[in-house]
Amino acid sequence: MIPNPPPVLPDATFVLVLVLLALAPLAIAGVAIINTGLGRSRSAAQSLLGSLAIVAVTAIVFALVGSAFAGTTGGTSHVFHLAGKPWNWLGAGPIFLTGLRSAPAQSQPQSQLALLFEFLAVALAALIPWGSGADRLRLTAGCAVAAILAAFVFPLLAHWVWAGGWLSQLGFNFSLGSGFLDPAGAATIHVLGGLSALAVVWITGPRKGKFPQGGFATAMPGHNAVYILFGSFVALAGWLAFNLAGAILWLHAPLTALPVTAINTLLSASGALAATFTVTRFRFGKPDASLCANGWLAGLVSSSAAAAVVSPLQALIVGIVAGVLTPLLIEVLELAVAIDDPSGAITVHAAGGLWGLIAAGVFAPQSGQLPGQLLAQLVGIAALLGLILPLLYLLFWLLNRLIPFRVDPDGERIGMDLHELGGGAYPEFVIHRDDSYR
C-alpha cells in the first residue's frame, strides 16, 4: 500500500491525457529523424528501419513481460523491509497484460494511461543507444538491446520512480522533499537511454577511421543537416505532449498548471539553442547546425525533469546551462575520452537528463516543494550511476557474446544499407568515398 493513492482523473482530464499521448510519438519520430541525419548516408535506410523495428520490439516485449515488472501505483509489488522502512523495488503484476481487456472501464483509468505512457517511454529510451551505435551496430543487435531494456531495465527503473517504488517514497520514508521527481522521464527515458548508449559504445568501439592510430579524431559529419533540423521541430511537439501528460499522471498537476509547463518546455529548448549557437559561433567562427540541434534537444531533455516544477525564468536558466554544456561535453568525450557517439546521445540524453534532475532539486523547493528535494534527486542520480549503469553494461556485455553488436569490417566498409538491406537510401547518387578503407 502506498502512502498517498493517486486521485481519480475526471473524464475531461482523461481525454486530454489520451490526446497528449497520441501526440507523444512525435518525440520518437523526431529523435529517429535526427539520428538518421547525424549518421552516414550509406546507413540512412538501416537507421530509420531500425528505429521502426525498435519501437515494435519494445512494444511487444514490454506488453509480454516488462509491464508486469513495472507495475502500477497501488498494485502488487515485491517489498522488503530494512531499518524499519519498506523498500518497494519491483512490480508483481500479471504478464501478457492479463486482465487489461476485461477490467471495468471505471477502474483506475489513470493506470491505463500510465501504462500507455510507459509503452511510449520505453520506445524512446531504446531509440537512444541505436543512434550512438550508428554506422556499425547491427540491426539485430539494436533490436536485442531494445528487448533487454523493455523486458527488465526500464520496468525496474519505472517502478522505482513512477509506480510507488522506493525512489518515489523517499519523501514519505525519509522526509526528502516529495520523493524523487521525474515527471516526464528525464531519468527513466533519457538518462537510461544515454547510459545505455554509453555501454553500447564501450562494447562496440568506434567507427573505422574515427580515431587513426597516433592521430586526432577524424571529423565524420552527419550526412543531412535538413533531417537534423527538421527532426528538432518534430521533437518539440512530442516533448510538449510528454511533459504535459507526465505532469498530470505523475505529479497530479491541475489543468491550470499546464500552460506554464508548456511555456517552460519551450523556454528550456530555446535557451539551450541560443547558448549552443553562441558557444559554437565563438569556438568555430560560425554556428554549427548539428551541435545547435543537439543543444536544442538537450534543453528539451532537461525540461523533462524541470518544466513542471520551475518558473519560466528558471526554465530559461536550465536551458542555457544545458546549451553551454552540450558542445563542450561532446568535444571532451570525443577528443579526451575517444568515445565515438555520432548522435551525441551520451551528452544530450545522459548529461542533459542528469542536469535536469539536479535543476529540479535546486529550483523545486522555491516553487512550493518540501525541503530536502535536492538530496532526493541526488539519491536517484546515485542509483542511476551506481546501479543501473553497471547493470546495463553487464547485460549488454553478455548479450554481445550471443549476438555480436558490431558488423563485420566489410559490412562497415560498404555501408549498413547495402550490407543489411541490400540497397541504399539514395540509389540515384554516389553517396560516399571513404579513404580510410584504402
CSV table of C-alpha atoms in Angstrom, one decimal:
chain,number,residue,atom,x,y,z
A,1,MET,CA,0.0,0.0,0.0
A,2,ILE,CA,1.3,3.5,-0.9
A,3,PRO,CA,1.0,6.5,1.4
A,4,ASN,CA,-1.0,8.7,-1.0
A,5,PRO,CA,-3.0,6.9,-3.7
A,6,PRO,CA,-3.3,9.0,-6.9
A,7,PRO,CA,-6.6,10.9,-7.3
A,8,VAL,CA,-9.1,9.6,-9.8
A,9,LEU,CA,-8.9,11.5,-13.1
A,10,PRO,CA,-12.1,13.4,-14.2
A,11,ASP,CA,-13.4,12.3,-17.6
A,12,ALA,CA,-12.2,15.6,-19.3
A,13,THR,CA,-8.7,15.2,-17.9
A,14,PHE,CA,-8.6,11.5,-19.0
A,15,VAL,CA,-9.5,12.6,-22.6
A,16,LEU,CA,-6.9,15.3,-22.5
A,17,VAL,CA,-4.1,13.0,-21.4
A,18,LEU,CA,-5.1,10.4,-24.0
A,19,VAL,CA,-4.9,13.1,-26.8
A,20,LEU,CA,-1.5,14.2,-25.5
A,21,LEU,CA,-0.2,10.6,-25.5
A,22,ALA,CA,-1.4,10.3,-29.1
A,23,LEU,CA,0.9,13.2,-29.9
A,24,ALA,CA,3.9,11.9,-27.9
A,25,PRO,CA,5.2,9.6,-30.6
A,26,LEU,CA,6.3,12.7,-32.4
A,27,ALA,CA,9.2,12.8,-30.0
A,28,ILE,CA,10.1,9.3,-31.1
A,29,ALA,CA,9.9,10.3,-34.8
A,30,GLY,CA,11.9,13.5,-34.2
A,31,VAL,CA,14.8,11.6,-32.5
A,32,ALA,CA,14.7,8.9,-35.3
A,33,ILE,CA,15.0,11.6,-38.0
A,34,ILE,CA,17.8,13.4,-36.1
A,35,ASN,CA,19.7,10.1,-35.6
A,36,THR,CA,19.4,9.4,-39.4
A,37,GLY,CA,20.7,12.8,-40.4
A,38,LEU,CA,23.6,12.6,-38.0
A,39,GLY,CA,24.7,9.2,-39.4
A,40,ARG,CA,26.4,8.5,-42.8
A,41,SER,CA,24.4,8.5,-46.0
A,42,ARG,CA,25.2,4.8,-46.6
A,43,SER,CA,23.4,3.9,-43.4
A,44,ALA,CA,20.3,6.1,-43.6
A,45,ALA,CA,17.8,3.4,-44.6
A,46,GLN,CA,19.0,1.0,-41.9
A,47,SER,CA,18.9,3.7,-39.3
A,48,LEU,CA,15.2,4.6,-40.0
A,49,LEU,CA,14.1,0.9,-40.4
A,50,GLY,CA,16.0,0.1,-37.2
A,51,SER,CA,14.1,2.9,-35.4
A,52,LEU,CA,10.8,1.5,-36.5
A,53,ALA,CA,11.8,-2.1,-35.6
A,54,ILE,CA,12.9,-0.9,-32.1
A,55,VAL,CA,9.5,0.7,-31.5
A,56,ALA,CA,7.9,-2.6,-32.5
A,57,VAL,CA,10.2,-4.8,-30.4
A,58,THR,CA,9.8,-2.7,-27.3
A,59,ALA,CA,6.0,-2.7,-27.6
A,60,ILE,CA,5.9,-6.5,-27.9
A,61,VAL,CA,8.4,-7.2,-25.1
A,62,PHE,CA,7.0,-4.6,-22.7
A,63,ALA,CA,3.5,-6.0,-23.2
A,64,LEU,CA,4.6,-9.6,-22.7
A,65,VAL,CA,7.0,-9.2,-19.8
A,66,GLY,CA,8.1,-5.7,-18.9
A,67,SER,CA,4.7,-4.3,-17.9
A,68,ALA,CA,4.4,-6.8,-15.1
A,69,PHE,CA,7.7,-5.7,-13.6
A,70,ALA,CA,6.9,-2.0,-14.0
A,71,GLY,CA,3.6,-2.5,-12.1
A,72,THR,CA,1.2,0.3,-11.3
A,73,THR,CA,0.7,2.7,-8.4
A,74,GLY,CA,-1.2,0.8,-5.7
A,75,GLY,CA,-0.7,-2.6,-7.4
A,76,THR,CA,1.1,-5.6,-6.0
A,77,SER,CA,4.8,-5.3,-5.6
A,78,HIS,CA,7.9,-7.0,-4.2
A,79,VAL,CA,8.8,-5.3,-1.0
A,80,PHE,CA,11.5,-5.9,1.6
A,81,HIS,CA,11.9,-4.2,4.9
A,82,LEU,CA,15.2,-2.7,6.0
A,83,ALA,CA,15.9,-0.4,9.1
A,84,GLY,CA,12.1,-0.4,9.7
A,85,LYS,CA,11.3,1.0,6.3
A,86,PRO,CA,9.6,-0.7,3.3
A,87,TRP,CA,11.6,-0.8,0.1
A,88,ASN,CA,9.4,-1.3,-2.8
A,89,TRP,CA,11.7,-2.5,-5.6
A,90,LEU,CA,9.8,-4.4,-8.3
A,91,GLY,CA,6.3,-4.7,-9.6
A,92,ALA,CA,4.5,-8.1,-9.4
A,93,GLY,CA,1.7,-7.6,-11.9
A,94,PRO,CA,0.3,-10.2,-14.4
A,95,ILE,CA,2.4,-11.0,-17.5
A,96,PHE,CA,1.0,-10.7,-21.0
A,97,LEU,CA,-1.3,-7.8,-19.8
A,98,THR,CA,-3.7,-10.4,-18.5
A,99,GLY,CA,-6.9,-8.8,-17.4
A,100,LEU,CA,-6.5,-5.5,-19.1
A,101,ARG,CA,-9.3,-6.1,-21.6
A,102,SER,CA,-11.7,-7.4,-19.0
A,103,ALA,CA,-11.1,-4.6,-16.5
A,104,PRO,CA,-14.1,-2.4,-15.9
A,105,ALA,CA,-13.8,0.9,-17.7
A,106,GLN,CA,-14.3,2.8,-14.4
A,107,SER,CA,-11.5,1.1,-12.6
A,108,GLN,CA,-8.3,3.1,-12.3
A,109,PRO,CA,-8.4,4.8,-15.6
A,110,GLN,CA,-5.2,6.6,-14.8
A,111,SER,CA,-3.4,3.3,-14.5
A,112,GLN,CA,-4.3,2.5,-18.1
A,113,LEU,CA,-3.0,5.9,-19.2
A,114,ALA,CA,0.2,5.3,-17.2
A,115,LEU,CA,0.7,2.0,-19.0
A,116,LEU,CA,0.4,3.8,-22.4
A,117,PHE,CA,2.8,6.4,-21.2
A,118,GLU,CA,5.3,3.7,-20.3
A,119,PHE,CA,4.9,2.0,-23.7
A,120,LEU,CA,5.9,5.2,-25.4
A,121,ALA,CA,8.6,6.0,-22.9
A,122,VAL,CA,10.4,2.7,-23.3
A,123,ALA,CA,10.4,3.0,-27.1
A,124,LEU,CA,12.0,6.4,-26.9
A,125,ALA,CA,14.6,5.2,-24.4
A,126,ALA,CA,15.6,2.2,-26.6
A,127,LEU,CA,16.0,4.5,-29.6
A,128,ILE,CA,18.7,6.5,-27.9
A,129,PRO,CA,21.5,3.8,-28.0
A,130,TRP,CA,20.6,3.0,-31.6
A,131,GLY,CA,21.7,6.5,-32.6
A,132,SER,CA,25.0,6.2,-30.8
A,133,GLY,CA,25.8,2.9,-32.5
A,134,ALA,CA,25.2,4.3,-36.0
A,135,ASP,CA,27.2,3.0,-38.9
A,136,ARG,CA,28.4,-0.1,-37.1
A,137,LEU,CA,25.7,-1.5,-34.9
A,138,ARG,CA,23.9,-4.5,-36.5
A,139,LEU,CA,20.1,-4.3,-36.8
A,140,THR,CA,19.5,-7.5,-34.9
A,141,ALA,CA,21.8,-6.2,-32.1
A,142,GLY,CA,19.9,-2.9,-31.8
A,143,CYS,CA,16.6,-4.9,-31.5
A,144,ALA,CA,18.2,-7.2,-28.9
A,145,VAL,CA,19.3,-4.2,-26.9
A,146,ALA,CA,15.8,-2.8,-27.1
A,147,ALA,CA,14.4,-6.1,-25.9
A,148,ILE,CA,16.7,-6.1,-22.8
A,149,LEU,CA,15.6,-2.6,-21.9
A,150,ALA,CA,11.9,-3.3,-22.4
A,151,ALA,CA,11.9,-6.6,-20.5
A,152,PHE,CA,13.7,-5.7,-17.4
A,153,VAL,CA,15.8,-2.5,-17.0
A,154,PHE,CA,13.2,0.1,-18.0
A,155,PRO,CA,10.5,-1.6,-15.9
A,156,LEU,CA,12.8,-1.8,-12.9
A,157,LEU,CA,13.5,2.0,-13.1
A,158,ALA,CA,10.0,2.9,-14.0
A,159,HIS,CA,8.7,1.1,-10.9
A,160,TRP,CA,11.2,2.8,-8.7
A,161,VAL,CA,10.2,6.3,-10.0
A,162,TRP,CA,6.5,6.1,-11.1
A,163,ALA,CA,4.8,3.1,-9.6
A,164,GLY,CA,5.3,3.7,-5.9
A,165,GLY,CA,8.8,2.3,-5.8
A,166,TRP,CA,11.5,3.2,-3.3
A,167,LEU,CA,12.7,6.3,-5.0
A,168,SER,CA,9.3,7.8,-5.2
A,169,GLN,CA,8.8,7.2,-1.5
A,170,LEU,CA,11.9,9.0,-0.3
A,171,GLY,CA,9.8,11.8,0.8
A,172,PHE,CA,7.4,9.6,2.8
A,173,ASN,CA,10.1,7.4,4.3
A,174,PHE,CA,12.9,9.8,4.9
A,175,SER,CA,11.3,13.3,4.6
A,176,LEU,CA,13.3,14.1,1.4
A,177,GLY,CA,11.1,16.6,-0.4
A,178,SER,CA,8.3,14.9,-2.4
A,179,GLY,CA,10.5,11.9,-3.2
A,180,PHE,CA,12.4,11.6,-6.4
A,181,LEU,CA,10.9,13.9,-9.1
A,182,ASP,CA,10.9,12.8,-12.7
A,183,PRO,CA,7.5,13.8,-14.2
A,184,ALA,CA,8.4,13.3,-17.9
A,185,GLY,CA,11.2,10.8,-18.0
A,186,ALA,CA,14.5,12.7,-17.6
A,187,ALA,CA,15.7,9.6,-15.6
A,188,THR,CA,13.5,6.8,-16.8
A,189,ILE,CA,13.8,7.7,-20.5
A,190,HIS,CA,16.8,9.9,-21.2
A,191,VAL,CA,19.4,9.1,-18.6
A,192,LEU,CA,18.6,5.4,-19.0
A,193,GLY,CA,18.9,5.8,-22.8
A,194,GLY,CA,22.1,7.8,-22.5
A,195,LEU,CA,23.7,5.3,-20.2
A,196,SER,CA,22.6,2.5,-22.5
A,197,ALA,CA,24.3,4.4,-25.3
A,198,LEU,CA,27.5,4.7,-23.3
A,199,ALA,CA,27.5,0.9,-22.6
A,200,VAL,CA,26.8,0.1,-26.3
A,201,VAL,CA,29.6,2.5,-27.5
A,202,TRP,CA,32.1,1.0,-25.0
A,203,ILE,CA,31.3,-2.5,-26.2
A,204,THR,CA,31.0,-1.8,-29.9
A,205,GLY,CA,34.0,0.5,-30.2
A,206,PRO,CA,34.4,3.5,-32.6
A,207,ARG,CA,33.8,3.6,-36.3
A,208,LYS,CA,36.6,2.6,-38.6
A,209,GLY,CA,38.8,5.6,-39.3
A,210,LYS,CA,37.3,7.7,-36.5
A,211,PHE,CA,40.5,7.6,-34.4
A,212,PRO,CA,43.5,7.0,-36.6
A,213,GLN,CA,46.4,5.4,-34.9
A,214,GLY,CA,48.6,8.2,-33.4
A,215,GLY,CA,46.3,10.9,-34.8
A,216,PHE,CA,43.4,13.1,-33.8
A,217,ALA,CA,39.8,12.3,-34.1
A,218,THR,CA,38.6,12.4,-37.7
A,219,ALA,CA,35.5,14.5,-38.4
A,220,MET,CA,32.6,12.4,-39.7
A,221,PRO,CA,29.8,15.0,-40.0
A,222,GLY,CA,26.2,14.0,-40.3
A,223,HIS,CA,25.1,13.5,-43.9
A,224,ASN,CA,21.9,15.6,-43.9
A,225,ALA,CA,21.5,18.8,-41.8
A,226,VAL,CA,17.9,19.2,-43.1
A,227,TYR,CA,16.9,15.9,-41.4
A,228,ILE,CA,18.7,17.0,-38.2
A,229,LEU,CA,17.0,20.4,-38.0
A,230,PHE,CA,13.5,19.2,-39.2
A,231,GLY,CA,13.7,16.4,-36.6
A,232,SER,CA,14.3,19.1,-33.9
A,233,PHE,CA,11.0,20.7,-34.9
A,234,VAL,CA,9.1,17.4,-34.8
A,235,ALA,CA,10.6,16.5,-31.4
A,236,LEU,CA,9.3,19.7,-29.8
A,237,ALA,CA,5.7,18.7,-30.3
A,238,GLY,CA,6.3,15.3,-28.8
A,239,TRP,CA,8.1,16.7,-25.9
A,240,LEU,CA,5.3,19.1,-25.1
A,241,ALA,CA,3.0,16.1,-25.1
A,242,PHE,CA,5.2,14.0,-22.8
A,243,ASN,CA,5.8,16.9,-20.4
A,244,LEU,CA,2.1,17.8,-20.1
A,245,ALA,CA,0.9,14.2,-19.8
A,246,GLY,CA,3.7,13.4,-17.2
A,247,ALA,CA,2.8,16.4,-15.1
A,248,ILE,CA,-0.8,15.2,-14.9
A,249,LEU,CA,-0.1,11.5,-14.4
A,250,TRP,CA,2.9,11.6,-12.0
A,251,LEU,CA,2.7,15.0,-10.3
A,252,HIS,CA,-1.2,15.2,-10.3
A,253,ALA,CA,-0.9,18.7,-11.6
A,254,PRO,CA,-4.1,20.7,-12.1
A,255,LEU,CA,-5.1,21.7,-15.6
A,256,THR,CA,-4.3,25.3,-14.8
A,257,ALA,CA,-0.6,24.4,-14.3
A,258,LEU,CA,-0.2,23.0,-17.9
A,259,PRO,CA,0.2,26.3,-19.8
A,260,VAL,CA,3.2,27.2,-17.7
A,261,THR,CA,4.7,23.7,-18.1
A,262,ALA,CA,4.4,24.1,-21.9
A,263,ILE,CA,6.0,27.5,-21.8
A,264,ASN,CA,8.8,26.2,-19.6
A,265,THR,CA,9.4,23.4,-22.1
A,266,LEU,CA,9.8,25.9,-25.0
A,267,LEU,CA,11.9,28.3,-23.0
A,268,SER,CA,14.3,25.5,-21.9
A,269,ALA,CA,14.8,24.4,-25.5
A,270,SER,CA,15.1,28.0,-26.7
A,271,GLY,CA,17.6,28.9,-24.1
A,272,ALA,CA,19.7,25.9,-24.9
A,273,LEU,CA,19.7,26.6,-28.6
A,274,ALA,CA,20.7,30.2,-28.0
A,275,ALA,CA,23.5,29.1,-25.7
A,276,THR,CA,24.9,26.4,-28.1
A,277,PHE,CA,24.6,28.9,-31.1
A,278,THR,CA,26.7,31.4,-29.1
A,279,VAL,CA,29.3,28.8,-28.0
A,280,THR,CA,29.8,27.3,-31.4
A,281,ARG,CA,29.9,30.8,-33.0
A,282,PHE,CA,32.6,31.8,-30.6
A,283,ARG,CA,34.5,28.5,-30.8
A,284,PHE,CA,34.4,27.9,-34.6
A,285,GLY,CA,33.7,31.3,-36.1
A,286,LYS,CA,30.3,30.1,-37.3
A,287,PRO,CA,27.4,28.3,-35.6
A,288,ASP,CA,27.4,24.6,-36.1
A,289,ALA,CA,24.0,23.2,-37.2
A,290,SER,CA,24.4,19.7,-35.8
A,291,LEU,CA,25.6,20.9,-32.4
A,292,CYS,CA,22.8,23.5,-32.3
A,293,ALA,CA,20.3,20.8,-32.9
A,294,ASN,CA,21.9,18.7,-30.1
A,295,GLY,CA,21.7,21.8,-27.8
A,296,TRP,CA,18.0,22.2,-28.6
A,297,LEU,CA,17.4,18.5,-27.8
A,298,ALA,CA,19.5,18.8,-24.6
A,299,GLY,CA,17.2,21.7,-23.5
A,300,LEU,CA,14.2,19.5,-24.1
A,301,VAL,CA,15.7,16.6,-22.2
A,302,SER,CA,16.4,18.9,-19.2
A,303,SER,CA,12.8,20.2,-19.3
A,304,SER,CA,11.6,16.6,-18.9
A,305,ALA,CA,12.6,16.9,-15.2
A,306,ALA,CA,12.2,20.6,-14.6
A,307,ALA,CA,9.4,22.0,-16.7
A,308,ALA,CA,6.6,21.1,-14.4
A,309,VAL,CA,8.3,22.4,-11.2
A,310,VAL,CA,10.1,25.6,-12.1
A,311,SER,CA,9.3,29.1,-13.1
A,312,PRO,CA,9.7,30.4,-16.6
A,313,LEU,CA,12.9,32.3,-15.7
A,314,GLN,CA,14.3,29.2,-14.0
A,315,ALA,CA,13.4,27.1,-17.1
A,316,LEU,CA,15.3,29.5,-19.3
A,317,ILE,CA,18.4,29.2,-17.0
A,318,VAL,CA,18.1,25.4,-17.1
A,319,GLY,CA,18.1,25.5,-20.9
A,320,ILE,CA,21.1,27.9,-21.1
A,321,VAL,CA,23.2,25.7,-18.9
A,322,ALA,CA,22.3,22.6,-20.9
A,323,GLY,CA,23.1,24.5,-24.1
A,324,VAL,CA,26.5,25.6,-22.9
A,325,LEU,CA,27.5,22.2,-21.6
A,326,THR,CA,26.4,20.2,-24.7
A,327,PRO,CA,29.1,21.2,-27.3
A,328,LEU,CA,31.8,21.3,-24.7
A,329,LEU,CA,31.0,17.8,-23.3
A,330,ILE,CA,30.6,16.3,-26.8
A,331,GLU,CA,34.1,17.6,-27.6
A,332,VAL,CA,35.5,16.3,-24.4
A,333,LEU,CA,34.1,12.8,-24.9
A,334,GLU,CA,35.4,12.6,-28.4
A,335,LEU,CA,38.9,14.2,-28.0
A,336,ALA,CA,39.8,13.3,-24.4
A,337,VAL,CA,38.0,10.0,-23.9
A,338,ALA,CA,37.9,8.7,-27.5
A,339,ILE,CA,34.2,7.9,-27.4
A,340,ASP,CA,32.6,7.8,-30.9
A,341,ASP,CA,29.0,8.9,-30.4
A,342,PRO,CA,27.6,10.0,-33.8
A,343,SER,CA,24.2,11.2,-32.4
A,344,GLY,CA,25.7,12.9,-29.3
A,345,ALA,CA,23.2,10.9,-27.2
A,346,ILE,CA,25.5,10.4,-24.2
A,347,THR,CA,25.8,14.1,-23.7
A,348,VAL,CA,22.3,15.1,-24.9
A,349,HIS,CA,20.3,12.5,-23.0
A,350,ALA,CA,22.5,11.3,-20.2
A,351,ALA,CA,24.2,14.5,-19.2
A,352,GLY,CA,21.2,16.7,-20.1
A,353,GLY,CA,18.9,14.4,-18.1
A,354,LEU,CA,21.2,14.5,-15.1
A,355,TRP,CA,21.4,18.2,-15.2
A,356,GLY,CA,17.6,18.5,-15.4
A,357,LEU,CA,17.2,16.2,-12.4
A,358,ILE,CA,19.6,18.4,-10.4
A,359,ALA,CA,17.9,21.6,-11.5
A,360,ALA,CA,14.5,20.2,-10.4
A,361,GLY,CA,16.1,19.6,-7.0
A,362,VAL,CA,17.6,23.1,-6.8
A,363,PHE,CA,14.5,25.0,-8.0
A,364,ALA,CA,11.6,22.9,-6.9
A,365,PRO,CA,11.7,23.9,-3.2
A,366,GLN,CA,11.3,27.6,-4.4
A,367,SER,CA,8.2,26.5,-6.2
A,368,GLY,CA,6.4,25.1,-3.2
A,369,GLN,CA,8.0,21.7,-2.8
A,370,LEU,CA,9.1,20.4,0.6
A,371,PRO,CA,12.7,20.8,1.8
A,372,GLY,CA,15.2,18.0,1.0
A,373,GLN,CA,14.3,17.8,-2.7
A,374,LEU,CA,17.8,18.2,-3.9
A,375,LEU,CA,19.0,15.3,-1.7
A,376,ALA,CA,16.2,13.1,-3.1
A,377,GLN,CA,17.3,13.9,-6.6
A,378,LEU,CA,20.9,13.1,-5.8
A,379,VAL,CA,19.9,9.8,-4.3
A,380,GLY,CA,18.1,9.0,-7.6
A,381,ILE,CA,21.2,10.0,-9.6
A,382,ALA,CA,23.4,7.8,-7.4
A,383,ALA,CA,21.1,4.9,-8.2
A,384,LEU,CA,21.3,5.6,-11.9
A,385,LEU,CA,25.1,5.7,-11.9
A,386,GLY,CA,25.8,3.2,-9.2
A,387,LEU,CA,23.2,0.5,-10.0
A,388,ILE,CA,21.7,1.0,-13.5
A,389,LEU,CA,24.9,1.7,-15.4
A,390,PRO,CA,26.8,-1.4,-14.2
A,391,LEU,CA,23.6,-3.5,-14.7
A,392,LEU,CA,23.4,-2.2,-18.3
A,393,TYR,CA,27.0,-2.9,-19.1
A,394,LEU,CA,26.8,-6.4,-17.7
A,395,LEU,CA,23.6,-7.3,-19.6
A,396,PHE,CA,24.9,-5.8,-22.9
A,397,TRP,CA,28.3,-7.5,-22.4
A,398,LEU,CA,26.6,-10.8,-22.1
A,399,LEU,CA,24.3,-10.1,-25.0
A,400,ASN,CA,27.3,-9.2,-27.2
A,401,ARG,CA,28.6,-12.7,-26.6
A,402,LEU,CA,25.4,-14.2,-28.0
A,403,ILE,CA,24.6,-11.6,-30.7
A,404,PRO,CA,27.7,-9.7,-31.7
A,405,PHE,CA,27.0,-6.0,-31.8
A,406,ARG,CA,29.4,-4.8,-34.4
A,407,VAL,CA,29.0,-5.5,-38.1
A,408,ASP,CA,32.0,-7.2,-39.8
A,409,PRO,CA,34.6,-4.9,-41.5
A,410,ASP,CA,33.3,-5.5,-45.0
A,411,GLY,CA,29.8,-4.5,-44.0
A,412,GLU,CA,31.1,-1.3,-42.4
A,413,ARG,CA,33.1,-0.5,-45.5
A,414,ILE,CA,30.2,-0.8,-48.0
A,415,GLY,CA,27.6,0.7,-45.6
A,416,MET,CA,24.9,-0.7,-43.4
A,417,ASP,CA,22.2,-0.2,-46.0
A,418,LEU,CA,23.9,-2.4,-48.6
A,419,HIS,CA,25.2,-4.9,-46.1
A,420,GLU,CA,21.9,-5.4,-44.1
A,421,LEU,CA,19.2,-4.3,-46.5
A,422,GLY,CA,20.7,-5.0,-49.9
A,423,GLY,CA,20.1,-1.4,-51.1
A,424,GLY,CA,20.8,2.1,-50.2
A,425,ALA,CA,18.6,5.0,-49.2
A,426,TYR,CA,19.8,7.1,-52.2
A,427,PRO,CA,20.3,4.8,-55.1
A,428,GLU,CA,20.5,7.6,-57.7
A,429,PHE,CA,23.6,9.0,-56.2
A,430,VAL,CA,27.2,8.0,-55.5
A,431,ILE,CA,26.9,8.6,-51.8
A,432,HIS,CA,30.4,8.1,-50.3
A,433,ARG,CA,34.0,7.8,-50.9
A,434,ASP,CA,35.9,6.6,-47.8
A,435,ASP,CA,39.7,7.0,-48.0
A,436,SER,CA,40.1,5.4,-44.6
A,437,TYR,CA,39.4,1.9,-46.1
A,438,ARG,CA,42.1,2.1,-48.7
